[in-house]
């Protein structure tokens, strides 16, 4: 029970609360000449006092005095920072080893994530937050004074997830961190490790302490399709220091994974509870846990974080029409679904809120010394014109070349050009661009995937024109979504005058597109390497830019950068029907700084999977 003294203190603090209510203009009447339409703030203040008296009779709470809510801004969610009480009935840092995630590193800060779920016999009232402390150190023993520390509140309305921004850090430095229960400091999370990136003006040869910097790149992890072994191989068998996820971190569909122990819970995702449940289930995968512990993540959304074939006003089976609102028993329309999905994503992922006034924006840029700019685009959720949603595919084919058709939206497109220009002007060597979908044209026997950049050809041409006209070198586009591996020189589609597919001369960059972590191949369900290679042989023959195609294996790739070379190594998983680390490097590609093309012979002339274009 709270002591009489605590109650007295809490009531005295609240005595002046009416002024605080009055300062919030939301309580005022929207019409200056209709005061009677405003809220009675005196009544609100009296109700708040009664609440304090009522809470004083409850167990499992204590005064919040001495703790400050320093949580990172939520996408949506209530503000509990002024709560007079916090829960003290015990918490559990859930998800086994995945009790601490980290992501979106800057040179002086990084986001830390955890989930602190109440475990007491009597769960807290909905108005009582859980309080968590954090400390970050420059050594694995957590000795000495922490570099940064603080406390933060979480509650049911953000699914008891918590993000804090650890600040006052040094660039290009590794750190160790831990969370604890404010009310019981002996309740600790496991220790996590993270790092910062270089300061933007760090000379390229000094980035990462002068060592090459390696990224692991992923996309399309469907729970019911198999085990996320690619994450585990990257965590245990590579030197990757930053993990980049290009989208489809979760899927909204159910599938049929029961036969391999991967049955998805719930239903097709529609509400905030649905998306939270699915994210919760994905986090039980051991390899995903290891990957989140190994390195900070930089991530973006593709379509399935909301639903298949998402665009700015709908998906394959939902929109805001009467019919489009009937896809789920919940009755959710597309707008409800999208906001629920994006909110849950921000709750569960260590991703920054780029612009508080533009909550849907996730496109952002990381300046990693003078070595590179990592530019993460949103080619799906932000302002994308209609894609091939079911019956619309024929329509999309007919409008794919329309000049004002946009994949990115005007604001993002303008920002992207400015970012490329600024990267060149500041002297960065590499420009690495995270694009959810395949950029290069892929002619598949006369058909094109109009859900990729092939459905937004004018937008693609504008980007290529900008790279060529501004002489912006060393651009590497990273892509996912297609569930297959593709490596291409970047050039205008079908341009065999300026671009030579044999030598690579005339290209303006390179695209590395990766296969899925688990999602099925577009070449056919469980397609064998031999049968996939037959299709790849045709594809590399008819697409001038395409230099390598592989469609059988699930996996990921790494990208290693130094001042003179970029090295992309593709990894193939032999079996995703159970949890294992059985993978192999299937191909390696080199790009020399300033060359703007794949080094010849491509992949050294030999790969262990897939098909290389025949060199003349």
PDB file of N, CA, C and O in Angstrom, residues 521-536 549-554 574 609-611:
ATOM      1  N   UNK A 521      10.129 -19.023 -54.477  1.00  0.00           N
ATOM      2  CA  UNK A 521      10.744 -18.527 -55.709  1.00  0.00           C
ATOM      3  C   UNK A 521       9.693 -18.198 -56.766  1.00  0.00           C
ATOM      4  O   UNK A 521       8.713 -18.931 -56.924  1.00  0.00           O
ATOM      5  N   UNK A 522       9.918 -17.134 -57.550  1.00  0.00           N
ATOM      6  CA  UNK A 522       9.026 -16.851 -58.682  1.00  0.00           C
ATOM      7  C   UNK A 522       9.223 -17.847 -59.820  1.00  0.00           C
ATOM      8  O   UNK A 522       8.428 -17.886 -60.755  1.00  0.00           O
ATOM      9  N   UNK A 523      10.274 -18.662 -59.733  1.00  0.00           N
ATOM     10  CA  UNK A 523      10.544 -19.655 -60.775  1.00  0.00           C
ATOM     11  C   UNK A 523       9.726 -20.929 -60.580  1.00  0.00           C
ATOM     12  O   UNK A 523       9.781 -21.833 -61.413  1.00  0.00           O
ATOM     13  N   UNK A 524       9.009 -21.018 -59.454  1.00  0.00           N
ATOM     14  CA  UNK A 524       8.195 -22.189 -59.187  1.00  0.00           C
ATOM     15  C   UNK A 524       8.391 -22.685 -57.766  1.00  0.00           C
ATOM     16  O   UNK A 524       9.456 -22.509 -57.171  1.00  0.00           O
ATOM     17  N   UNK A 525       7.364 -23.298 -57.208  1.00  0.00           N
ATOM     18  CA  UNK A 525       7.424 -23.805 -55.843  1.00  0.00           C
ATOM     19  C   UNK A 525       8.479 -24.901 -55.728  1.00  0.00           C
ATOM     20  O   UNK A 525       8.471 -25.877 -56.487  1.00  0.00           O
ATOM     21  N   UNK A 526       9.398 -24.721 -54.774  1.00  0.00           N
ATOM     22  CA  UNK A 526      10.465 -25.705 -54.524  1.00  0.00           C
ATOM     23  C   UNK A 526      11.224 -26.071 -55.802  1.00  0.00           C
ATOM     24  O   UNK A 526      11.621 -27.226 -56.001  1.00  0.00           O
ATOM     25  N   UNK A 527      11.436 -25.103 -56.676  1.00  0.00           N
ATOM     26  CA  UNK A 527      12.118 -25.357 -57.942  1.00  0.00           C
ATOM     27  C   UNK A 527      13.557 -25.811 -57.684  1.00  0.00           C
ATOM     28  O   UNK A 527      14.253 -25.281 -56.817  1.00  0.00           O
ATOM     29  N   UNK A 528      13.989 -26.804 -58.405  1.00  0.00           N
ATOM     30  CA  UNK A 528      15.351 -27.318 -58.247  1.00  0.00           C
ATOM     31  C   UNK A 528      16.347 -26.353 -58.876  1.00  0.00           C
ATOM     32  O   UNK A 528      16.001 -25.583 -59.779  1.00  0.00           O
ATOM     33  N   UNK A 529      17.607 -26.398 -58.452  1.00  0.00           N
ATOM     34  CA  UNK A 529      18.611 -25.549 -59.089  1.00  0.00           C
ATOM     35  C   UNK A 529      18.708 -25.782 -60.592  1.00  0.00           C
ATOM     36  O   UNK A 529      18.868 -24.823 -61.367  1.00  0.00           O
ATOM     37  N   UNK A 530      18.605 -27.023 -61.013  1.00  0.00           N
ATOM     38  CA  UNK A 530      18.713 -27.320 -62.445  1.00  0.00           C
ATOM     39  C   UNK A 530      17.596 -26.663 -63.234  1.00  0.00           C
ATOM     40  O   UNK A 530      17.837 -26.025 -64.277  1.00  0.00           O
ATOM     41  N   UNK A 531      16.363 -26.792 -62.751  1.00  0.00           N
ATOM     42  CA  UNK A 531      15.226 -26.205 -63.468  1.00  0.00           C
ATOM     43  C   UNK A 531      15.224 -24.685 -63.371  1.00  0.00           C
ATOM     44  O   UNK A 531      14.839 -23.995 -64.326  1.00  0.00           O
ATOM     45  N   UNK A 532      15.676 -24.163 -62.235  1.00  0.00           N
ATOM     46  CA  UNK A 532      15.773 -22.703 -62.110  1.00  0.00           C
ATOM     47  C   UNK A 532      16.808 -22.154 -63.071  1.00  0.00           C
ATOM     48  O   UNK A 532      16.612 -21.093 -63.690  1.00  0.00           O
ATOM     49  N   UNK A 533      17.901 -22.858 -63.228  1.00  0.00           N
ATOM     50  CA  UNK A 533      18.967 -22.392 -64.122  1.00  0.00           C
ATOM     51  C   UNK A 533      18.515 -22.358 -65.578  1.00  0.00           C
ATOM     52  O   UNK A 533      18.991 -21.525 -66.368  1.00  0.00           O
ATOM     53  N   UNK A 534      17.603 -23.238 -65.959  1.00  0.00           N
ATOM     54  CA  UNK A 534      17.076 -23.211 -67.327  1.00  0.00           C
ATOM     55  C   UNK A 534      16.362 -21.893 -67.583  1.00  0.00           C
ATOM     56  O   UNK A 534      16.487 -21.300 -68.664  1.00  0.00           O
ATOM     57  N   UNK A 535      15.608 -21.412 -66.577  1.00  0.00           N
ATOM     58  CA  UNK A 535      14.922 -20.129 -66.719  1.00  0.00           C
ATOM     59  C   UNK A 535      15.919 -18.977 -66.677  1.00  0.00           C
ATOM     60  O   UNK A 535      15.796 -17.997 -67.420  1.00  0.00           O
ATOM     61  N   UNK A 536      16.907 -19.084 -65.804  1.00  0.00           N
ATOM     62  CA  UNK A 536      17.920 -18.032 -65.703  1.00  0.00           C
ATOM     63  C   UNK A 536      18.694 -17.872 -67.000  1.00  0.00           C
ATOM     64  O   UNK A 536      19.057 -16.761 -67.401  1.00  0.00           O
ATOM     65  N   UNK A 549      21.681 -14.472 -62.801  1.00  0.00           N
ATOM     66  CA  UNK A 549      20.338 -14.795 -62.322  1.00  0.00           C
ATOM     67  C   UNK A 549      20.388 -16.132 -61.599  1.00  0.00           C
ATOM     68  O   UNK A 549      21.028 -17.082 -62.064  1.00  0.00           O
ATOM     69  N   UNK A 550      19.703 -16.183 -60.456  1.00  0.00           N
ATOM     70  CA  UNK A 550      19.633 -17.435 -59.693  1.00  0.00           C
ATOM     71  C   UNK A 550      18.289 -17.464 -58.976  1.00  0.00           C
ATOM     72  O   UNK A 550      17.932 -16.510 -58.296  1.00  0.00           O
ATOM     73  N   UNK A 551      17.538 -18.567 -59.116  1.00  0.00           N
ATOM     74  CA  UNK A 551      16.181 -18.570 -58.601  1.00  0.00           C
ATOM     75  C   UNK A 551      15.780 -19.719 -57.716  1.00  0.00           C
ATOM     76  O   UNK A 551      14.603 -19.830 -57.356  1.00  0.00           O
ATOM     77  N   UNK A 552      16.701 -20.563 -57.306  1.00  0.00           N
ATOM     78  CA  UNK A 552      16.326 -21.732 -56.517  1.00  0.00           C
ATOM     79  C   UNK A 552      16.527 -21.525 -55.020  1.00  0.00           C
ATOM     80  O   UNK A 552      15.645 -21.852 -54.229  1.00  0.00           O
ATOM     81  N   UNK A 553      17.651 -20.977 -54.620  1.00  0.00           N
ATOM     82  CA  UNK A 553      18.017 -20.933 -53.209  1.00  0.00           C
ATOM     83  C   UNK A 553      17.412 -19.728 -52.491  1.00  0.00           C
ATOM     84  O   UNK A 553      17.273 -18.643 -53.065  1.00  0.00           O
ATOM     85  N   UNK A 554      17.083 -19.940 -51.210  1.00  0.00           N
ATOM     86  CA  UNK A 554      16.740 -18.831 -50.309  1.00  0.00           C
ATOM     87  C   UNK A 554      18.046 -18.355 -49.655  1.00  0.00           C
ATOM     88  O   UNK A 554      19.003 -19.126 -49.525  1.00  0.00           O
ATOM     89  N   UNK A 574      20.860 -24.253 -47.852  1.00  0.00           N
ATOM     90  CA  UNK A 574      20.574 -25.564 -48.427  1.00  0.00           C
ATOM     91  C   UNK A 574      19.220 -26.113 -47.984  1.00  0.00           C
ATOM     92  O   UNK A 574      18.584 -26.884 -48.701  1.00  0.00           O
ATOM     93  N   UNK A 609      26.126 -21.302 -58.113  1.00  0.00           N
ATOM     94  CA  UNK A 609      24.687 -21.430 -58.335  1.00  0.00           C
ATOM     95  C   UNK A 609      24.260 -20.355 -59.317  1.00  0.00           C
ATOM     96  O   UNK A 609      24.877 -19.293 -59.406  1.00  0.00           O
ATOM     97  N   UNK A 610      23.204 -20.629 -60.071  1.00  0.00           N
ATOM     98  CA  UNK A 610      22.705 -19.657 -61.016  1.00  0.00           C
ATOM     99  C   UNK A 610      23.490 -19.639 -62.312  1.00  0.00           C
ATOM    100  O   UNK A 610      24.356 -20.481 -62.561  1.00  0.00           O
ATOM    101  N   UNK A 611      23.186 -18.622 -63.136  1.00  0.00           N
ATOM    102  CA  UNK A 611      23.738 -18.550 -64.492  1.00  0.00           C
ATOM    103  C   UNK A 611      24.303 -17.161 -64.748  1.00  0.00           C
ATOM    104  O   UNK A 611      23.619 -16.145 -64.528  1.00  0.00           O
TER     105      UNK A 611
END
